[in-house]
Short mmCIF file of C-alpha atoms in Angstrom, two decimals:
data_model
loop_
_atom_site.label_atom_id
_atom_site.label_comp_id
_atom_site.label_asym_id
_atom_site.label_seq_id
_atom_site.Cartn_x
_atom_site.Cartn_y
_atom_site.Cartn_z
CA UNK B 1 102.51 80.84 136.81
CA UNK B 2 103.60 77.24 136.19
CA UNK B 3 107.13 76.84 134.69
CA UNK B 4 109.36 74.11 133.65
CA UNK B 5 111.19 73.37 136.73
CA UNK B 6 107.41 72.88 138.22
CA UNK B 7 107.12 70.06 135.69
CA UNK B 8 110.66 68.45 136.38
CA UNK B 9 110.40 68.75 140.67
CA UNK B 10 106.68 67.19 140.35
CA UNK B 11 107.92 64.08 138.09
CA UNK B 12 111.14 63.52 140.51
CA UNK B 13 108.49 63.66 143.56
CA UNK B 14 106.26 61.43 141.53
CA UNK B 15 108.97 58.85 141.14
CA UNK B 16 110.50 59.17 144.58
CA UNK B 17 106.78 58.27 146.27
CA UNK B 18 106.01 55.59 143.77
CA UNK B 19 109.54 53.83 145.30
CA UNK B 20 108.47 54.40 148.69
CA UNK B 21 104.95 52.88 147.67
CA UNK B 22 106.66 50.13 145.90
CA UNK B 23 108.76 49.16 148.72
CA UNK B 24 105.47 49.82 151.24
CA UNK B 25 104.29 46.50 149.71
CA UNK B 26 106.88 43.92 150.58
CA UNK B 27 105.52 45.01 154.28
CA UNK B 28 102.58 44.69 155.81
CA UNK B 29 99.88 47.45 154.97
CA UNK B 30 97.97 49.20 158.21
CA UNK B 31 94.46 49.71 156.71
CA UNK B 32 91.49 51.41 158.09
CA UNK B 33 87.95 51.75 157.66
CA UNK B 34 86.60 55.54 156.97
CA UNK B 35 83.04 56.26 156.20
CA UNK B 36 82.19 52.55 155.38
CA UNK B 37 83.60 49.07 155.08
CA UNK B 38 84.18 49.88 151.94
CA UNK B 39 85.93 53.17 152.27
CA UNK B 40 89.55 52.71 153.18
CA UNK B 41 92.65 54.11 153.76
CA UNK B 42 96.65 53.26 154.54
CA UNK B 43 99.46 54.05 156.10
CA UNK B 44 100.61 54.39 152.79
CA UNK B 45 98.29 56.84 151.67
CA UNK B 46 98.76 59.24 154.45
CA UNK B 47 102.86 59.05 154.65
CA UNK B 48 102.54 59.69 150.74
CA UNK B 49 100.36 62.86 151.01
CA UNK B 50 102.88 64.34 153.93
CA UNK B 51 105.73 63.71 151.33
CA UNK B 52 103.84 66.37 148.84
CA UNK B 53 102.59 68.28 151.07
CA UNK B 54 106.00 68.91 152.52
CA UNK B 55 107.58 69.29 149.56
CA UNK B 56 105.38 71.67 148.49
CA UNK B 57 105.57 73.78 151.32
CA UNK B 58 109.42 73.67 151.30
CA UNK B 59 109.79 74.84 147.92
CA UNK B 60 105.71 76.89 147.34
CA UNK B 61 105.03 78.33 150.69
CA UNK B 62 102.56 80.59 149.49
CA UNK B 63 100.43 78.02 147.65
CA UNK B 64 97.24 76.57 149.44
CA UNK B 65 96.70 72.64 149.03
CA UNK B 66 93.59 70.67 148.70
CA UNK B 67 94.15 66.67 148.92
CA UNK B 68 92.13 63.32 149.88
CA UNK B 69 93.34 62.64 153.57
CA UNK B 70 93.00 64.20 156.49
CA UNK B 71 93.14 68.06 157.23
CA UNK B 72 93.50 68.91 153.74
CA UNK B 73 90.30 67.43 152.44
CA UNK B 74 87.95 70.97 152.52
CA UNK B 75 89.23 74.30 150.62
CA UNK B 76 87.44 77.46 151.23
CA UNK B 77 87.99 78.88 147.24
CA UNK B 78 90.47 77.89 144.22
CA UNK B 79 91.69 81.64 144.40
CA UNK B 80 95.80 81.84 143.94
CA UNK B 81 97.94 78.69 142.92
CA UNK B 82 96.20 75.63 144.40
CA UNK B 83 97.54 72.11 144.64
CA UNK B 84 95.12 69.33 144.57
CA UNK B 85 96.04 65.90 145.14
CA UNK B 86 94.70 62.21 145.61
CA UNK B 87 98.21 60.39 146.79
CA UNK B 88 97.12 57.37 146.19
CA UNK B 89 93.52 56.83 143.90
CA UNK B 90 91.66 53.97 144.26
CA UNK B 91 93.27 52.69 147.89
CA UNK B 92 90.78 49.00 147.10
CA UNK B 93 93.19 47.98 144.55
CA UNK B 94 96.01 49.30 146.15
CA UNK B 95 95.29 47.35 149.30
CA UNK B 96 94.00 43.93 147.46
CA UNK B 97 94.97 43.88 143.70
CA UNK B 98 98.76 46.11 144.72
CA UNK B 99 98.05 47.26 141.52
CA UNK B 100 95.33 49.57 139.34
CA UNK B 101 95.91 52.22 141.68
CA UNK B 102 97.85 55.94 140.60
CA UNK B 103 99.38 58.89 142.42
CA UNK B 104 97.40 62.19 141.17
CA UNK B 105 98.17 66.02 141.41
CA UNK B 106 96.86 69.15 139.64
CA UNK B 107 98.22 72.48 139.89
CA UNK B 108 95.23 74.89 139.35
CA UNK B 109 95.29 79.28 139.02
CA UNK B 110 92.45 80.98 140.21
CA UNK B 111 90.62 77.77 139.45
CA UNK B 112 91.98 77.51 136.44
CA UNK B 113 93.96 73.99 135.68
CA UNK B 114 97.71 74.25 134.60
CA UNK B 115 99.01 70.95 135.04
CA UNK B 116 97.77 67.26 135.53
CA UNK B 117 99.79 64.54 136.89
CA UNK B 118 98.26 60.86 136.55
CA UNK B 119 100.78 57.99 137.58
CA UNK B 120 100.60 54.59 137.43
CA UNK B 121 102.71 53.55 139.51
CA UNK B 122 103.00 49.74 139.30
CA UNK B 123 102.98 49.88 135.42
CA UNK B 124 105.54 53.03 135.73
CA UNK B 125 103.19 55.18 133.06
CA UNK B 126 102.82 58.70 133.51
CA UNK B 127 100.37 60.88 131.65
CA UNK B 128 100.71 64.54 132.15
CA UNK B 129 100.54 67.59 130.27
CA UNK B 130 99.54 71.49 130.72
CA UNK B 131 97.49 73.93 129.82
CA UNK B 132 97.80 74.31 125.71
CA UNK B 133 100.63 72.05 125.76
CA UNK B 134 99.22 68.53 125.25
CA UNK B 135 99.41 65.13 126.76
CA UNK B 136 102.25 63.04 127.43
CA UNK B 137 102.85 59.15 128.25
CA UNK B 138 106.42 59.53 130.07
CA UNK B 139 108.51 61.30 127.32
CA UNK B 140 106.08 60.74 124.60
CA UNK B 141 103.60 63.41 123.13
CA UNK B 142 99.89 61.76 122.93
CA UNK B 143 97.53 62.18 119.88
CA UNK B 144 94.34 63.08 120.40
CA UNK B 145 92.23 60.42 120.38
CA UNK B 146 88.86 60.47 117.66
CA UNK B 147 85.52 61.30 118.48
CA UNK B 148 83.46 58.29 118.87
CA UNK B 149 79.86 57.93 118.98
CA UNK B 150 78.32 56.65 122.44
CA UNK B 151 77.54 52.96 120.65
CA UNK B 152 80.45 52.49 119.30
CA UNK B 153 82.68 52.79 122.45
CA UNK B 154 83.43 51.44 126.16
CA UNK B 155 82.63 53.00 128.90
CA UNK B 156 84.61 53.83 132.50
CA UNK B 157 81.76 53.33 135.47
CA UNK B 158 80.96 53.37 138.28
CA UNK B 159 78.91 50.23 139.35
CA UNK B 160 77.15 51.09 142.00
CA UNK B 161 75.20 53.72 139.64
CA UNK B 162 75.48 51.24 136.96
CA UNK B 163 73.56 48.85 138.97
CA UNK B 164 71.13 51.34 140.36
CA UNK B 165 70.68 53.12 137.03
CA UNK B 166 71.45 56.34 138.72
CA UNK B 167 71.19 59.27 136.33
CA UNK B 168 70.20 56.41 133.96
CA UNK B 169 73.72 54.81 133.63
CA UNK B 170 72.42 51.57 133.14
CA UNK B 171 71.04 52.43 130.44
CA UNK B 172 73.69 54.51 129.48
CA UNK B 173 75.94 51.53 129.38
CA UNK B 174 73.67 49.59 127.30
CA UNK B 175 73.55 51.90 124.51
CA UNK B 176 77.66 52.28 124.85
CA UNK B 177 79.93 49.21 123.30
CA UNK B 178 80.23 47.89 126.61
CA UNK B 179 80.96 49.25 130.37
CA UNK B 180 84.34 48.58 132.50
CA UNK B 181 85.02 48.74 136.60
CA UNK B 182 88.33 49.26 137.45
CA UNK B 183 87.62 50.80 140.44
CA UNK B 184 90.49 53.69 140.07
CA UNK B 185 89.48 57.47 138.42
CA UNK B 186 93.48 57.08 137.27
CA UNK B 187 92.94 54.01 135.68
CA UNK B 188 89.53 55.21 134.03
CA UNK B 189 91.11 58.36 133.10
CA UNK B 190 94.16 57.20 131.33
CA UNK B 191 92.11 54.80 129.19
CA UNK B 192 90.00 58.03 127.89
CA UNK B 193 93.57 59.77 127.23
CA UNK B 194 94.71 56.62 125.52
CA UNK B 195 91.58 56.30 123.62
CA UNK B 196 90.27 53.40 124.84
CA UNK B 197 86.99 54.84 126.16
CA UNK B 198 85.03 56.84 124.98
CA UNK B 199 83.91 57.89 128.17
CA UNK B 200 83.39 57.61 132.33
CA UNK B 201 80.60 58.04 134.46
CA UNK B 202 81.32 57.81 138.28
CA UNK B 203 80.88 60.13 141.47
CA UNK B 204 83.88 61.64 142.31
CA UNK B 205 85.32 64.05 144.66
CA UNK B 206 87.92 67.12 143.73
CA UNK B 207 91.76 65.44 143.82
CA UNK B 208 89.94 62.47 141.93
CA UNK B 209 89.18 64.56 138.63
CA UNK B 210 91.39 67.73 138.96
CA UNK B 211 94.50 66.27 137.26
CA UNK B 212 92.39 64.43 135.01
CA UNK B 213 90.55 67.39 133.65
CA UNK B 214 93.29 69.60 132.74
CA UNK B 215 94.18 66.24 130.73
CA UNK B 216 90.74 65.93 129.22
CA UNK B 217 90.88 69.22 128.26
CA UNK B 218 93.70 69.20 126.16
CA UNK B 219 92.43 66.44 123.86
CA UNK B 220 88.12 68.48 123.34
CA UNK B 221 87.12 65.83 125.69
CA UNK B 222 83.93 67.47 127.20
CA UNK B 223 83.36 66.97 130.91
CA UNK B 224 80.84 68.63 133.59
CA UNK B 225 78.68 67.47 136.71
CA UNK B 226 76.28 64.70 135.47
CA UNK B 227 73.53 67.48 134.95
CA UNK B 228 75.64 69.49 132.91
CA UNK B 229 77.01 72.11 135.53
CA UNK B 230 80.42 72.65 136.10
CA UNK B 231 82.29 71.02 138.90
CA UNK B 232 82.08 72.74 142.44
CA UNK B 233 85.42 71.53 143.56
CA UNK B 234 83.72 70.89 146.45
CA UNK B 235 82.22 67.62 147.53
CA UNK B 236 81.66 64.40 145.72
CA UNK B 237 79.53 64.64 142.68
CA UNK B 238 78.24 62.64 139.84
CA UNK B 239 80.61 63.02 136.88
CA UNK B 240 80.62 62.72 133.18
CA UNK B 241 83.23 63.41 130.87
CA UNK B 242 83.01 61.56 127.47
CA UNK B 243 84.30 62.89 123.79
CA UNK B 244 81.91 65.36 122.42
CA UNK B 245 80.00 63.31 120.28
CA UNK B 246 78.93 60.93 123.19
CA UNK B 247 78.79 63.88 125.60
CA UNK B 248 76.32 65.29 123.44
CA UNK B 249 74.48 62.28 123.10
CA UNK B 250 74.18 61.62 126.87
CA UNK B 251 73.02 64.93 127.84
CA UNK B 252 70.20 64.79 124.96
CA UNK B 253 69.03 61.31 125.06
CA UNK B 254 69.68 60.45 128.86
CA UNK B 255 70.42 62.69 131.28
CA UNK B 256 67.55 65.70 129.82
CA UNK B 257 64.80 63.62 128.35
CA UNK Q 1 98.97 11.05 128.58
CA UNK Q 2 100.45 14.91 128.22
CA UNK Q 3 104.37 15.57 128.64
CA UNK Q 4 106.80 18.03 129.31
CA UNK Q 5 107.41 18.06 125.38
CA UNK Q 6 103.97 18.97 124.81
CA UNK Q 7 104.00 22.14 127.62
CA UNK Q 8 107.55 23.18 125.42
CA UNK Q 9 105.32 23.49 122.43
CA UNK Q 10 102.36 25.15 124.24
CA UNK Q 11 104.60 27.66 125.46
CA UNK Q 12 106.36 28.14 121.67
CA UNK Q 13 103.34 28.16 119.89
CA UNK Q 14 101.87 30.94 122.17
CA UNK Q 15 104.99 32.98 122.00
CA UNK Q 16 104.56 32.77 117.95
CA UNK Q 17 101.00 33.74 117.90
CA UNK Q 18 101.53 36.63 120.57
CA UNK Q 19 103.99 38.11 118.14
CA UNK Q 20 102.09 37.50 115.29
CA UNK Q 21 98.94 39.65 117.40
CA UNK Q 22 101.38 42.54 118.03
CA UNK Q 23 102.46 42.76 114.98
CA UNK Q 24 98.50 42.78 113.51
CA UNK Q 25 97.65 45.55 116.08
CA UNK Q 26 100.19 48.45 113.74
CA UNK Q 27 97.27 47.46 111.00
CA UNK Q 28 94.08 48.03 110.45
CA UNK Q 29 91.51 44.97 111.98
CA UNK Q 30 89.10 43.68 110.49
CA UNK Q 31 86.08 43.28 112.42
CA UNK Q 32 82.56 41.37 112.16
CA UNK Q 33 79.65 40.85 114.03
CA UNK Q 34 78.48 37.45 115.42
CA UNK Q 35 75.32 37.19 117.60
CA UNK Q 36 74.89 40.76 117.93
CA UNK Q 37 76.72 44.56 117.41
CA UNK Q 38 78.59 43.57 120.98
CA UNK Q 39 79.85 40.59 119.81
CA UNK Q 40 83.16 40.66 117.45
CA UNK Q 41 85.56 38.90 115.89
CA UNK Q 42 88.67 40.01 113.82
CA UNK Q 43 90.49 37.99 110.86
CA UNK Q 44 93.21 37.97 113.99
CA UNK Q 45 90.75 35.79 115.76
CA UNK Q 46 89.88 33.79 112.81
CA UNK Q 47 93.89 33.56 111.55
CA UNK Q 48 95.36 33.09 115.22
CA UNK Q 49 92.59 30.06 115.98
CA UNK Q 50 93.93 28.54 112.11
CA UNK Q 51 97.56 29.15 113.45
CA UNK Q 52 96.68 26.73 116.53
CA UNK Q 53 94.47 24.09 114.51
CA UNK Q 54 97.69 23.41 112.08
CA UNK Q 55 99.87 23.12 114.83
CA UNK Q 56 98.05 21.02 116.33
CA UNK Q 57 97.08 18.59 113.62
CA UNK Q 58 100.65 18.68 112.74
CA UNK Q 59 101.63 17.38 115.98
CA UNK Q 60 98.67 15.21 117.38
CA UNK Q 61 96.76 14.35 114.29
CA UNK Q 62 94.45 11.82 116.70
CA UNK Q 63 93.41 14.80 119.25
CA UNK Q 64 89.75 16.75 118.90
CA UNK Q 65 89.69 20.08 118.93
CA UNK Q 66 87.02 22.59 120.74
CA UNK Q 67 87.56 26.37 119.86
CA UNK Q 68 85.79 29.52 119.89
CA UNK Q 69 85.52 30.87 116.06
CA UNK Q 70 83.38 29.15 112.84
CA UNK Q 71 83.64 25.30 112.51
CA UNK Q 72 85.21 24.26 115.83
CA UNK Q 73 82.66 25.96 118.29
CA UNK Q 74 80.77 22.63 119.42
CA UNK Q 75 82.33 18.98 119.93
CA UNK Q 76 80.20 15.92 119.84
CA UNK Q 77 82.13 14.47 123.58
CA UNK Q 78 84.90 14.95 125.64
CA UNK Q 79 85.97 11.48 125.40
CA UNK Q 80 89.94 11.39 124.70
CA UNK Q 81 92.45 13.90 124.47
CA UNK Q 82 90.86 17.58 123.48
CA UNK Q 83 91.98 20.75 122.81
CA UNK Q 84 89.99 23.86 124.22
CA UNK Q 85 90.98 27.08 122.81
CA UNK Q 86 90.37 30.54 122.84
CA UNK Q 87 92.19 32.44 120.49
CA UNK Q 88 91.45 35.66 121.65
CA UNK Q 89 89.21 36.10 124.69
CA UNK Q 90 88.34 39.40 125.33
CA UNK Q 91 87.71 40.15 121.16
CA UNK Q 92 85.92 43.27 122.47
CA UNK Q 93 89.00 44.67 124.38
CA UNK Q 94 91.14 43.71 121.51
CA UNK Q 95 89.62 45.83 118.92
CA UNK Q 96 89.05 48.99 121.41
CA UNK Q 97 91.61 48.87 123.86
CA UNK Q 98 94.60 46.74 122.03
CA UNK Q 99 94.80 45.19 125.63
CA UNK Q 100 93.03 43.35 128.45
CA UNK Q 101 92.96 40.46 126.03
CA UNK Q 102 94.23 36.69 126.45
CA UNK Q 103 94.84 33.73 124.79
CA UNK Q 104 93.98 30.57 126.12
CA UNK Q 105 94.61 26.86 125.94
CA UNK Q 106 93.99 23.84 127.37
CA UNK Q 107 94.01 19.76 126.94
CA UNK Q 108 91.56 17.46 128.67
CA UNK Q 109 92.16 13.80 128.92
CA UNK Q 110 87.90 12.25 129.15
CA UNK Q 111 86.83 15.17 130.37
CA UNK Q 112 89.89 15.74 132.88
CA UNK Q 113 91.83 19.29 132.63
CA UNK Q 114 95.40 18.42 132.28
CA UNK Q 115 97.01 21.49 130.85
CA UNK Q 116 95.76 25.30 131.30
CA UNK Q 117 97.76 28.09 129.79
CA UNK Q 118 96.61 32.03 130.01
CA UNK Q 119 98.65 34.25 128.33
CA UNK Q 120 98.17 38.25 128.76
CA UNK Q 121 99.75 39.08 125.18
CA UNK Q 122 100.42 42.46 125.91
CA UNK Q 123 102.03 42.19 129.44
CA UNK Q 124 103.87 39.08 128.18
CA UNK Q 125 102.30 37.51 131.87
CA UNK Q 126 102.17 33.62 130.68
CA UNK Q 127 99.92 31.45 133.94
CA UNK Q 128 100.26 27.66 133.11
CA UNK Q 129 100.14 24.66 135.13
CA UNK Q 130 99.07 21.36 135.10
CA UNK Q 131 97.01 18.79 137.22
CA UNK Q 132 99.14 18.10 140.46
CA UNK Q 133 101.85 20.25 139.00
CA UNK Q 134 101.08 23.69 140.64
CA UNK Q 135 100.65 27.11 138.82
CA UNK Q 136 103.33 29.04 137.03
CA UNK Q 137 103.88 33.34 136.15
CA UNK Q 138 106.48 32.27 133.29
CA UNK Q 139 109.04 30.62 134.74
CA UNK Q 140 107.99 31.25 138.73
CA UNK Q 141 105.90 28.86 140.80
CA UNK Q 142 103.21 30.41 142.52
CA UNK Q 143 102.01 30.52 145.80
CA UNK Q 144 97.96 29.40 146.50
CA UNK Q 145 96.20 32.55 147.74
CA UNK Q 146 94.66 32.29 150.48
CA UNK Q 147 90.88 31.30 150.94
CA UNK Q 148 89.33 35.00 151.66
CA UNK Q 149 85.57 35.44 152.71
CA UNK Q 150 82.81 36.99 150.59
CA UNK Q 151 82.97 40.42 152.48
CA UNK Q 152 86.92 40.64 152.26
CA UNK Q 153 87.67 40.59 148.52
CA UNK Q 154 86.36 41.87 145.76
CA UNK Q 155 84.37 39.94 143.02
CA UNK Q 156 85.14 39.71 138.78
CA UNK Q 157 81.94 40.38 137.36
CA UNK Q 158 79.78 39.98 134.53
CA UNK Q 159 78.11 43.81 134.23
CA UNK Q 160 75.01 42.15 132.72
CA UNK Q 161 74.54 40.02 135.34
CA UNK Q 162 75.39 42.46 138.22
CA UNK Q 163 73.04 45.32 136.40
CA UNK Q 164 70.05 43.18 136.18
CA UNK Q 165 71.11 41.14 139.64
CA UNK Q 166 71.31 37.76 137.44
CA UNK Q 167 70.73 34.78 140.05
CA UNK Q 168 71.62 37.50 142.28
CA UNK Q 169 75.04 38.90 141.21
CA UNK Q 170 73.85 42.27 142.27
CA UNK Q 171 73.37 41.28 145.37
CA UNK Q 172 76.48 39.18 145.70
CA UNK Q 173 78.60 42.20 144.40
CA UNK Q 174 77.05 44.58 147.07
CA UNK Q 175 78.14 41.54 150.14
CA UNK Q 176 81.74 41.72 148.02
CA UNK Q 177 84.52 44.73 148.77
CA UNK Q 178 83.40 45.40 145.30
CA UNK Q 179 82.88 43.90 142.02
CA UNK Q 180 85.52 45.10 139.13
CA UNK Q 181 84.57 44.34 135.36
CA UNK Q 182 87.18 43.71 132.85
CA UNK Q 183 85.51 42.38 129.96
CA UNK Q 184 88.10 39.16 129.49
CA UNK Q 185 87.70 35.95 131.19
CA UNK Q 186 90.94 35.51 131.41
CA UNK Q 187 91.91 38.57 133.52
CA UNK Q 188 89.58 37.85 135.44
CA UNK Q 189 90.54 33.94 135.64
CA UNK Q 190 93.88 35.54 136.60
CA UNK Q 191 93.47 38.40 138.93
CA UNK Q 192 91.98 34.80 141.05
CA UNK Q 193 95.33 33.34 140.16
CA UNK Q 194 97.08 36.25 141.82
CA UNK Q 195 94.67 36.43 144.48
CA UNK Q 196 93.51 40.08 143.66
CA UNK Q 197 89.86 39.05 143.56
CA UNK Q 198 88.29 36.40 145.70
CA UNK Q 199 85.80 35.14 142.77
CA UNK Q 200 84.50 35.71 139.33
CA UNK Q 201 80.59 35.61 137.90
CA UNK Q 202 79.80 35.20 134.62
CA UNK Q 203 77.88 33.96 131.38
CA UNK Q 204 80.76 31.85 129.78
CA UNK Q 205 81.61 29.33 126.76
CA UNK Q 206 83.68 26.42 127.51
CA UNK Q 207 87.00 28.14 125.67
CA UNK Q 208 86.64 31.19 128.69
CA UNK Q 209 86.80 28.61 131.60
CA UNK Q 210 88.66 25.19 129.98
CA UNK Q 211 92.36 26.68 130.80
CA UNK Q 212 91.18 28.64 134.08
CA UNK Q 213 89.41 25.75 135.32
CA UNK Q 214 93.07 23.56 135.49
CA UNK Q 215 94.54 26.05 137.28
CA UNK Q 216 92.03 27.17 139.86
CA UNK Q 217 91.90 23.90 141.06
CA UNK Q 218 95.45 23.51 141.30
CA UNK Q 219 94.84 26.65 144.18
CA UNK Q 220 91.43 24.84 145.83
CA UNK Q 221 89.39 27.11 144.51
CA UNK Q 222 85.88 26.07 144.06
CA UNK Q 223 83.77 26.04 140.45
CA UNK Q 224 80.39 25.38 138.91
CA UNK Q 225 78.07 26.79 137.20
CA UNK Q 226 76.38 29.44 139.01
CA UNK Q 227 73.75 26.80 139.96
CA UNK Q 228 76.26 24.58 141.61
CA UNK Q 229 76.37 21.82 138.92
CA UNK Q 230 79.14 20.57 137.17
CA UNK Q 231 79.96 22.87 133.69
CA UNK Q 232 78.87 21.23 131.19
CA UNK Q 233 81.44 22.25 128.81
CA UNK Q 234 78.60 22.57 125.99
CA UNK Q 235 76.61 26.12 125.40
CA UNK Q 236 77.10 29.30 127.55
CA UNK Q 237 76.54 28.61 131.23
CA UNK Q 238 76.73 31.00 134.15
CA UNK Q 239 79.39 30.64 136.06
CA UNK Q 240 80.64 30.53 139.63
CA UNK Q 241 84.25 30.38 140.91
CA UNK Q 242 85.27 31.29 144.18
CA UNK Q 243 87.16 30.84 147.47
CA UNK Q 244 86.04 27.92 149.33
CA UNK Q 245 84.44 30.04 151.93
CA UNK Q 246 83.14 32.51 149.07
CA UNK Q 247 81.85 29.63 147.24
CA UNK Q 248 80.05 28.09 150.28
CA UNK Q 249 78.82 31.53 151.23
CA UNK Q 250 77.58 32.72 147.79
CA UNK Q 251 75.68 29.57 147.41
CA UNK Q 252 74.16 29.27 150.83
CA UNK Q 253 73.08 32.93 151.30
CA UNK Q 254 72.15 34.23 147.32
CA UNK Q 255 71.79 30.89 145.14
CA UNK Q 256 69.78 28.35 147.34
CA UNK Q 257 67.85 30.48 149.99
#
């Protein structure tokens, strides 16, 4: 069970990191290198994920967590009440841009998701929202954005499988109004809950789609593995979620033919 | 000659139009095609470029006038005092995302850049400067970022050019951190200003680069079209703007080998 108080204690640890995070920049960031050159992390992002993950020990002993840094990055199952969390999504902007990057965290049940938590931090928006409760920008309840065609939309991607026309997303992104990097799933995400895209195309891992989904689902966006599966949870995957009309027309025209 | 009188007006007729935008976005826009179904313009475009025209016939009936929408899109020379303007760049963000959009002037003296303004509507982020007069975030001075390598920063990109590895942008983007697409010149022109990104590559129109071009060389950055040539201010042109050692790197190792 998820409750109100959940909701309030998240957004006061939401705002306390992002001040912590803000103030992290006036210093001097201690970045290293983890799979690839390209692949980095901070100081920042592993003091952010100890603050949650102590505070969700001290007050949700019981629940199991599953986040982007070390030690927590591997669950064995999604069985009880499971916290997943990305402290700080898309650490290349947050490291040369100090902006573009967001603080995620999901709350899932037996795999189920109850509550997502995207915040962006430097622009102080946060979209959350539960389980057949809706969306929210900060105090404001979202509408549900329409569902547009494939052409007549832009697209999140990735552009690595952009440029390689993985899964045909090259050609995906022709047929679509247009494609946009930002280089952040937050950043990506939000503009599908604002309406802005139509859709996203990346390869992501858990704690970069988990709060995003329960968000997605709220407003009939339609979201799976690239293929069409359902997410594992597991490792990184390629990952489509687009409004059902586009969805549709991915899957059919695309990704099956 | 171009005066602090003349940077008061800039700055007041921006403000104007900005509001006037805004206040267009609560209606319904009405949008064309040009060239093609990716190419757009609005009656905002159309009204906002008429709004700039006046003013400036008003004020400097003897100056020439280069701009992006019907009538003003080609100019015979460069030979006394222009105006380049874009009344909207990023049309295509404008109608989908109501953001990620800029307007943009500038004056040239024979072919000189004297003035460059870039004005992020919706943040209300205003970058202006003038030759030997620095850059300026509204009212503060900002500092020159610093001259990054290739392999340190990452790269604004034309997703076009990077998809189909355009005079080898693909390439380029892979040497980069990373290549982020925004779909509007002028973010791009000032994520460089901010020293986010260490470069941009694109296929551009005198209006996207005319302000940019002022102030990137206030900050010894390095430009030309992609070729290494001088822009030619005439018909699209692909583009190159960089860190001195980015420059020099892109065009040793991709462009000339």
């Amino acid at each position: 069970m998820t409750s109100e108080k959940m909701i309030i204690q998240i957004k006061e640890w939401l705002k306390e990191a992002a001040g912590y995070i803000q103030v992290s920049l006036t210093n001097k960031l201690l970045v290293s290198q983890k799979s690839n050159r390209k692949d980095l992390v901070t100081n920042i992002d592993e003091e952010t994920q100890a603050f949650f993950i102590k505070k969700i020990n001290q007050n949700y002993p019981n629940d199991r967590i599953l986040a982007e840094e070390k030690g927590f990055d591997t669950i064995e199952s999604l069985a009880g009440r499971v916290w997943i969390i990305d402290p700080i999504d898309g650490t290349m902007n947050f490291v040369m841009e100090q902006e573009n990057f967001c603080i995620m965290i999901a709350v899932y049940e037996d795999g189920v998701g109850q509550l997502g938590f995207i915040y962006d931090v430097m622009k102080d928006e946060l979209y959350w929202g539960g389980r057949k409760q809706g969306v929210f920008l900060n105090d404001q309840k979202l509408q549900q954005p329409k569902d547009t065609a494939l052409s007549k939309g832009l697209l999140g991607m990735n552009a690595y499988m952009y440029g390689k026309n993985i899964y045909a997303a090259g050609e995906i992104g022709h047929a679509s109004m247009g494609i946009r990097v930002s280089g952040c799933a937050g950043i990506e995400l939000i503009a599908m809950l604002k309406g802005n895209h139509i859709g996203y195309i990346s390869n992501l891992s858990p704690w970069d789609y988990a709060a995003g989904l329960v968000l997605l689902n709220e407003f009939g966006y339609k979201y799976s593995n690239i293929e069409g599966k359902p997410l594992a949870f597991a490792k990184r995957e390629y990952f489509l979620a687009a409004t059902p009309t586009a969805y549709a027309q991915i899957q059919k025209d695309f990704i099956r033919n």
